[in-house]
Structures are given as C-alpha cells and as structure tokens.
PDB file of C-alpha atoms in Angstrom:
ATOM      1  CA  UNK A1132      -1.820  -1.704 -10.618  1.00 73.00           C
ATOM      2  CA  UNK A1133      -1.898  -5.417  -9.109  1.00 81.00           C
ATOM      3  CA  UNK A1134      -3.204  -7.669 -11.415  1.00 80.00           C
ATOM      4  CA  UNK A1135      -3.095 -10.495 -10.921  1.00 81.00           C
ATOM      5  CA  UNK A1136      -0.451 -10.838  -8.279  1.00 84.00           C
ATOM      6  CA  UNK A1137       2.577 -11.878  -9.859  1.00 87.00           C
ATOM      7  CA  UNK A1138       5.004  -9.472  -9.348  1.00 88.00           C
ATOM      8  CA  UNK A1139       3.494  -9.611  -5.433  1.00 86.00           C
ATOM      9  CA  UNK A1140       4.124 -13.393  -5.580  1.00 86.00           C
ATOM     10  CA  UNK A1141       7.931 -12.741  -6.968  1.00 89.00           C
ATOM     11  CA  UNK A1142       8.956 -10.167  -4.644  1.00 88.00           C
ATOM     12  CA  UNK A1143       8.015 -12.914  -1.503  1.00 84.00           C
ATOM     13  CA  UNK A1144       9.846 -15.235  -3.176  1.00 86.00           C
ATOM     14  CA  UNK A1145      12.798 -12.719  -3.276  1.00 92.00           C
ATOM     15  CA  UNK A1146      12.349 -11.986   0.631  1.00 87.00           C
ATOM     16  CA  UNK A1147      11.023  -8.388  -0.677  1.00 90.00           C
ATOM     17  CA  UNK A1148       7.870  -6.621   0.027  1.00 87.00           C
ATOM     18  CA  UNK A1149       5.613  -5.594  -2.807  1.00 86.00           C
ATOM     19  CA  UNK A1150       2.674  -3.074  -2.723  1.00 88.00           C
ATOM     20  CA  UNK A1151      -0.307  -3.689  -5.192  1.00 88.00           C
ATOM     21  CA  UNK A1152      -2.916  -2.011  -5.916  1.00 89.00           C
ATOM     22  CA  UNK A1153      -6.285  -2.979  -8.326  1.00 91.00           C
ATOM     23  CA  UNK A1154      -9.169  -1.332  -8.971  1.00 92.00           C
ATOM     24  CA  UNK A1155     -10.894  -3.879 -10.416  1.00 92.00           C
ATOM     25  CA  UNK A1156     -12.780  -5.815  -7.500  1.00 92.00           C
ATOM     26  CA  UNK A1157     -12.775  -9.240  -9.573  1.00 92.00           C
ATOM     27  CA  UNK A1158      -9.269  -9.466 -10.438  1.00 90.00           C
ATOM     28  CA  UNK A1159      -8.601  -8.160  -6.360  1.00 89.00           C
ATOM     29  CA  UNK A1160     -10.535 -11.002  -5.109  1.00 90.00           C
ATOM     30  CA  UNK A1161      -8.792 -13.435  -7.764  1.00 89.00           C
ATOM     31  CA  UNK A1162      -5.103 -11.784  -6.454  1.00 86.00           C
ATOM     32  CA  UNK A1163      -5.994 -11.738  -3.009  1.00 86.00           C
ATOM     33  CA  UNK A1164      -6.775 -15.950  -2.879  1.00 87.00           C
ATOM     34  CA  UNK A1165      -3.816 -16.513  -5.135  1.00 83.00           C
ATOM     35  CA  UNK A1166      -1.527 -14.612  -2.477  1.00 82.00           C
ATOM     36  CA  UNK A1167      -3.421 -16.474   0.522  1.00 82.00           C
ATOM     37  CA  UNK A1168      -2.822 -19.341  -0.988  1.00 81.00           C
ATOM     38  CA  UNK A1169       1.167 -18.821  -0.583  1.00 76.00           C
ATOM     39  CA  UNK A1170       0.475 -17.549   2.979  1.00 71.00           C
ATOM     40  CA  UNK A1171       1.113 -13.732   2.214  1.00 61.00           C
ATOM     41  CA  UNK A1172       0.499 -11.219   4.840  1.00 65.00           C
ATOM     42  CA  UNK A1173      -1.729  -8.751   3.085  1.00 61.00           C
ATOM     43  CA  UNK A1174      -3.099  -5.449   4.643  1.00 60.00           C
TER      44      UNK A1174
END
C-alpha cells in the first residue's frame, strides 16, 4: 500500500529507497506526479 506517497517521499529525503505499491489507479496517478515532482526515480 502507497497512498499517497509520503512515506516514498520521506525515505528520499532520508537517502533510503522505498517500495510502494497502490491498487487504486487514481491515487497511483496522484502519487506518481507528487514523486515526479521531487525528481524520484520510479520503476
């Protein structure tokens, strides 16, 4: 479970890497700008 990315966002911040997952396409979409946004590399 994602969500909305925050615990994806802290981890960067910590120099950590973070797995997410969501199954809900609307809140992935929403998750996936929010983490673009910040320059993540996402798979």
């Amino acid at each position: 479970f994602a969500g909305s990315g925050t615990t994806l966002r802290v981890a960067a911040g910590l120099k950590r890497n973070g797995i997410g997952y969501e199954l809900s396409p609307e809140i992935a979409a929403d998750a996936a700008k929010m983490l673009q946004a910040l320059q993540m590399k996402l798979l």
